[in-house]
Short mmCIF file of C-alpha atoms in Angstrom, two decimals:
data_model
loop_
_atom_site.label_atom_id
_atom_site.label_comp_id
_atom_site.label_asym_id
_atom_site.label_seq_id
_atom_site.Cartn_x
_atom_site.Cartn_y
_atom_site.Cartn_z
CA UNK H 82 -6.12 -15.69 -13.60
CA UNK H 83 -4.85 -16.32 -16.90
CA UNK H 84 -4.28 -18.87 -18.97
CA UNK H 85 -0.95 -21.02 -19.31
CA UNK H 86 -1.34 -22.76 -22.36
CA UNK H 87 -3.04 -19.06 -23.79
CA UNK H 88 0.22 -17.34 -22.61
CA UNK H 89 2.52 -20.41 -24.09
CA UNK H 90 1.26 -19.96 -27.21
CA UNK H 91 0.74 -16.08 -27.43
CA UNK H 92 5.06 -16.36 -26.70
CA UNK H 93 5.25 -19.17 -29.25
CA UNK H 94 4.11 -17.57 -31.62
CA UNK H 95 6.20 -14.13 -30.65
CA UNK H 96 8.86 -15.94 -30.72
CA UNK H 97 10.36 -14.02 -28.27
CA UNK H 98 11.58 -16.49 -25.84
CA UNK H 99 13.68 -19.47 -27.57
CA UNK H 100 11.63 -22.06 -27.94
CA UNK H 101 13.34 -24.93 -25.98
CA UNK H 102 13.26 -22.84 -23.12
CA UNK H 103 9.92 -21.43 -22.88
CA UNK H 104 8.93 -25.08 -23.24
CA UNK H 105 11.19 -26.53 -20.84
CA UNK H 106 8.88 -23.32 -18.38
CA UNK H 107 5.90 -24.04 -19.70
CA UNK H 108 6.26 -28.18 -18.22
CA UNK H 109 8.20 -26.83 -15.37
CA UNK H 110 4.80 -24.98 -14.31
CA UNK H 111 2.54 -28.01 -15.59
CA UNK H 112 4.56 -30.37 -12.99
CA UNK H 113 4.73 -27.31 -9.73
CA UNK H 114 1.31 -25.84 -10.60
CA UNK H 115 2.77 -22.41 -10.79
CA UNK H 116 2.00 -19.80 -13.39
CA UNK H 117 4.06 -20.11 -16.25
CA UNK H 118 4.52 -16.34 -15.98
CA UNK H 119 6.37 -16.54 -12.43
CA UNK H 120 8.49 -18.90 -13.76
CA UNK H 121 9.69 -16.95 -16.84
CA UNK H 122 10.19 -14.05 -14.48
CA UNK H 123 12.58 -16.07 -12.43
CA UNK H 124 14.50 -17.35 -15.59
CA UNK H 125 14.31 -13.47 -16.35
CA UNK H 126 13.43 -15.18 -19.88
CA UNK H 127 11.29 -11.69 -20.22
CA UNK H 128 10.44 -8.67 -18.42
CA UNK H 129 7.79 -7.77 -16.15
CA UNK H 130 5.99 -5.43 -18.32
CA UNK H 131 6.31 -7.64 -21.34
CA UNK H 132 4.58 -9.77 -19.78
CA UNK H 133 2.26 -7.36 -18.36
CA UNK H 134 1.25 -6.65 -21.71
CA UNK H 135 0.52 -10.16 -22.76
CA UNK H 136 -1.66 -11.31 -20.01
CA UNK H 137 -3.27 -7.79 -21.03
CA UNK H 138 -3.78 -8.89 -24.66
CA UNK H 139 -5.66 -12.31 -23.72
CA UNK H 140 -7.57 -10.87 -20.99
CA UNK H 141 -8.77 -8.33 -23.64
CA UNK H 142 -7.43 -5.75 -21.00
CA UNK H 143 -5.98 -1.94 -21.60
CA UNK H 144 -2.83 -2.86 -20.04
CA UNK H 145 -1.15 0.26 -17.60
CA UNK H 146 2.60 0.75 -16.65
CA UNK H 147 2.29 2.29 -12.57
CA UNK H 148 5.52 3.75 -13.09
CA UNK H 149 5.02 5.53 -15.65
CA UNK H 150 2.09 7.74 -14.51
CA UNK H 151 1.78 9.84 -12.12
CA UNK H 152 -0.98 9.27 -9.36
CA UNK H 153 -2.28 12.30 -7.71
CA UNK H 154 -2.26 12.57 -4.05
CA UNK H 155 -6.26 11.64 -3.83
CA UNK H 156 -6.91 8.89 -5.53
CA UNK H 157 -5.08 6.97 -2.19
CA UNK H 158 -8.24 8.38 -0.46
CA UNK H 159 -10.17 6.29 -2.51
CA UNK H 160 -9.53 2.45 -2.22
CA UNK H 161 -8.27 2.35 1.60
CA UNK H 162 -4.37 0.43 1.55
CA UNK H 163 -5.86 -2.19 3.65
CA UNK H 164 -7.78 -2.85 0.07
CA UNK H 165 -5.86 -2.18 -1.87
CA UNK H 166 -3.16 -4.59 -0.70
CA UNK H 167 -5.52 -7.39 -0.66
CA UNK H 168 -7.09 -6.82 -3.48
CA UNK H 169 -4.11 -5.75 -5.57
CA UNK H 170 -6.31 -2.37 -6.76
CA UNK H 171 -4.91 1.43 -7.39
CA UNK H 172 -7.38 4.21 -8.84
CA UNK H 173 -4.97 5.69 -10.88
CA UNK H 174 -7.00 8.57 -12.02
CA UNK H 175 -10.53 9.89 -12.77
CA UNK H 176 -11.91 11.00 -16.75
CA UNK H 177 -14.86 11.60 -17.96
CA UNK H 178 -15.15 8.20 -18.93
CA UNK H 179 -15.01 7.31 -14.96
CA UNK H 180 -12.56 6.42 -12.91
CA UNK H 181 -9.36 4.40 -14.03
CA UNK H 182 -7.98 1.47 -11.72
CA UNK H 183 -4.99 -1.35 -11.69
CA UNK H 184 -5.75 -4.28 -10.86
CA UNK H 185 -4.02 -7.64 -10.90
CA UNK H 186 -6.65 -9.26 -9.98
CA UNK H 187 -9.69 -7.63 -12.75
CA UNK H 188 -11.71 -10.78 -12.33
CA UNK H 189 -12.45 -10.03 -8.82
CA UNK H 190 -15.58 -8.01 -9.47
CA UNK H 191 -17.02 -8.32 -6.09
CA UNK H 192 -14.39 -5.28 -5.33
CA UNK H 193 -15.42 -3.57 -8.53
CA UNK H 194 -19.11 -3.03 -7.78
CA UNK H 195 -17.74 -2.16 -4.51
CA UNK H 196 -15.60 0.53 -5.67
CA UNK H 197 -18.32 1.47 -8.51
CA UNK H 198 -21.03 1.33 -5.41
CA UNK H 199 -19.17 3.76 -3.55
CA UNK H 200 -17.41 6.48 -5.60
CA UNK H 201 -20.42 6.21 -7.75
CA UNK H 202 -18.87 5.94 -10.93
CA UNK H 203 -18.05 3.97 -13.65
CA UNK H 204 -14.72 1.76 -13.57
CA UNK H 205 -12.75 1.01 -15.82
CA UNK H 206 -9.82 -1.49 -15.52
CA UNK H 207 -6.83 -1.67 -16.36
CA UNK H 208 -4.17 -5.15 -15.79
CA UNK H 209 -1.00 -4.25 -13.67
CA UNK H 210 1.30 -7.08 -12.91
CA UNK H 211 1.44 -7.73 -8.82
CA UNK H 212 5.47 -6.49 -9.00
CA UNK H 213 3.88 -2.80 -10.42
CA UNK H 214 1.40 -2.47 -8.62
CA UNK H 215 3.11 -3.88 -5.12
CA UNK H 216 5.65 -1.52 -5.92
CA UNK H 217 3.28 1.27 -6.67
CA UNK H 218 1.51 0.22 -2.56
CA UNK H 219 4.92 2.42 -1.72
CA UNK H 220 2.77 6.16 -2.56
CA UNK H 221 0.55 5.37 0.52
CA UNK H 222 3.03 5.32 2.92
CA UNK H 223 4.76 8.14 1.26
CA UNK H 224 1.99 9.80 1.95
CA UNK H 225 1.34 9.19 5.35
CA UNK H 226 5.11 10.67 5.94
CA UNK H 227 4.51 13.70 4.03
CA UNK H 228 0.97 14.42 6.22
CA UNK H 229 2.56 14.43 9.51
CA UNK H 230 6.05 16.33 7.62
CA UNK H 231 3.21 18.57 6.98
CA UNK H 232 2.45 18.81 10.54
CA UNK H 233 5.49 18.89 11.75
CA UNK H 234 6.75 21.91 9.92
CA UNK H 235 3.78 23.94 10.53
CA UNK H 236 4.75 24.01 13.92
CA UNK H 237 7.81 24.87 13.97
CA UNK H 238 6.43 27.71 10.88
CA UNK H 239 4.17 28.80 13.62
CA UNK H 240 7.03 29.56 16.22
CA UNK H 241 9.55 30.97 13.83
CA UNK H 242 6.44 34.05 13.38
CA UNK H 243 5.68 34.39 17.10
CA UNK H 244 9.38 34.10 18.00
CA UNK H 245 8.92 31.28 20.57
CA UNK H 246 10.08 27.89 20.65
CA UNK H 247 8.43 25.03 18.33
CA UNK H 248 6.53 22.30 20.19
CA UNK H 249 5.26 19.34 18.04
CA UNK H 250 1.61 18.83 17.99
CA UNK H 251 1.53 15.61 19.81
CA UNK H 252 -2.21 15.50 20.42
CA UNK H 253 -2.53 15.31 16.60
CA UNK H 254 -0.42 13.09 15.87
CA UNK H 255 -1.25 10.49 18.25
CA UNK H 256 -4.66 11.43 16.83
CA UNK H 257 -3.52 10.89 12.96
CA UNK H 258 -1.85 7.71 13.85
CA UNK H 259 -4.70 6.13 15.74
CA UNK H 260 -6.95 7.83 13.16
CA UNK H 261 -4.85 5.88 10.14
CA UNK H 262 -4.79 2.68 12.40
CA UNK H 263 -8.22 2.42 11.98
CA UNK H 264 -9.03 3.08 8.43
CA UNK H 265 -6.24 0.38 7.79
CA UNK H 266 -8.36 -2.11 9.71
CA UNK H 267 -4.58 -2.72 12.08
CA UNK H 268 -4.95 -4.17 15.48
CA UNK H 269 -2.09 -3.37 16.94
CA UNK H 270 0.25 0.22 16.55
CA UNK H 271 4.32 -0.36 17.32
CA UNK H 272 6.17 2.81 18.15
CA UNK H 273 9.88 1.48 18.33
CA UNK H 274 12.25 4.15 19.45
CA UNK H 275 15.74 3.81 17.36
CA UNK H 276 19.34 5.76 16.47
CA UNK H 277 17.63 8.36 14.93
CA UNK H 278 14.37 8.51 14.72
CA UNK H 279 10.93 6.44 15.84
CA UNK H 280 9.64 3.95 13.94
CA UNK H 281 5.64 3.44 13.82
CA UNK H 282 4.28 -0.11 12.94
CA UNK H 283 0.99 -1.02 12.45
CA UNK H 284 0.11 -4.48 11.97
CA UNK H 285 -2.23 -5.86 9.59
CA UNK H 286 -3.68 -9.36 9.06
CA UNK H 287 -1.36 -10.65 11.30
CA UNK H 288 1.84 -8.86 9.82
CA UNK H 289 3.75 -6.16 10.85
CA UNK H 290 4.30 -2.99 8.37
CA UNK H 291 6.81 0.16 8.92
CA UNK H 292 4.38 2.54 8.36
CA UNK H 293 6.79 5.99 8.78
CA UNK H 294 9.17 7.86 11.02
CA UNK H 295 8.96 10.46 13.17
CA UNK H 296 11.98 12.72 14.78
CA UNK H 297 13.38 10.72 17.70
CA UNK H 298 12.82 13.76 20.10
CA UNK H 299 9.46 13.54 20.22
CA UNK H 300 9.18 9.71 21.43
CA UNK H 301 9.03 10.25 24.47
CA UNK H 302 6.54 13.23 24.85
CA UNK H 303 4.52 10.36 22.02
CA UNK H 304 4.91 7.94 24.60
CA UNK H 305 3.23 10.59 27.36
CA UNK H 306 0.65 11.51 25.46
CA UNK H 307 -0.35 7.73 25.02
CA UNK H 308 0.21 7.09 28.96
CA UNK H 309 -2.16 10.06 29.89
CA UNK H 310 -4.93 8.98 27.37
CA UNK H 311 -4.41 5.53 28.97
CA UNK H 312 -4.86 6.75 32.35
CA UNK H 313 -1.22 5.45 32.77
CA UNK H 314 1.53 6.43 35.53
CA UNK H 315 3.75 8.37 33.56
CA UNK H 316 6.46 7.71 35.47
CA UNK H 317 6.63 4.10 35.19
CA UNK H 318 9.03 3.50 33.09
CA UNK H 319 10.56 -0.17 33.41
CA UNK H 320 6.91 -2.39 34.18
CA UNK H 321 4.55 -3.04 31.64
CA UNK H 322 0.99 -0.99 32.16
CA UNK H 323 -2.26 -1.69 31.23
CA UNK H 324 -4.73 0.71 30.08
CA UNK H 325 -7.43 1.60 28.11
CA UNK H 326 -9.01 4.90 25.80
CA UNK H 327 -11.20 5.72 23.90
CA UNK H 328 -11.22 7.37 20.04
CA UNK H 329 -14.15 9.30 17.80
CA UNK H 330 -13.49 8.10 14.40
CA UNK H 331 -15.12 8.98 11.09
CA UNK H 332 -17.30 6.52 9.82
CA UNK H 333 -16.12 4.68 7.33
#
């Protein structure tokens, strides 16, 4: 998205990298047809943040380091996770001037126009590095985990008030898993028992992504709930079964 020559000239002018090493990296970038920035990062000749600042300057855009800002939870609902991962874009702040978004590819005008149409707001584009955005994408998983933890904690509190044994809201958990999978365009939901917990994974574009962890003790109940909804035998544990289920989901 940026010009290797412009980056090379900026670095040469600033003299923050030894001239010989910078020239060597530039020659390699042309020979291997890869970005000069990636080579400099691999050789640890520049930090990711400093490289980002230079690229932003060349692109004539403001720079943001997402590791240094607090992203409100509600921002994560503006750009769905699958879109954020594909387009390397994260909304990080709403101001009177408009919606501030960090992008690794700010030349993607289509996603900017789509987001403006969806929100009805002016989109203020900031440049952020790919590494920084990928690190920030972990907030999606944390937010999802927090939702399920809150759901389970609330059930325990209700049980304590009425003096009964807490029961996991199994149906609600399964419904939320399906809803999250749908929102993220997942083709599969994998619920895998581990030694200490139950790992939930979504398959998105052929790749399995860790989504959240559920308590190990409710794994069997989750599986039973899915079997009941899909009209499968709940007493069959050794053979594969085929079934289907329907779910009413909010329109996008």
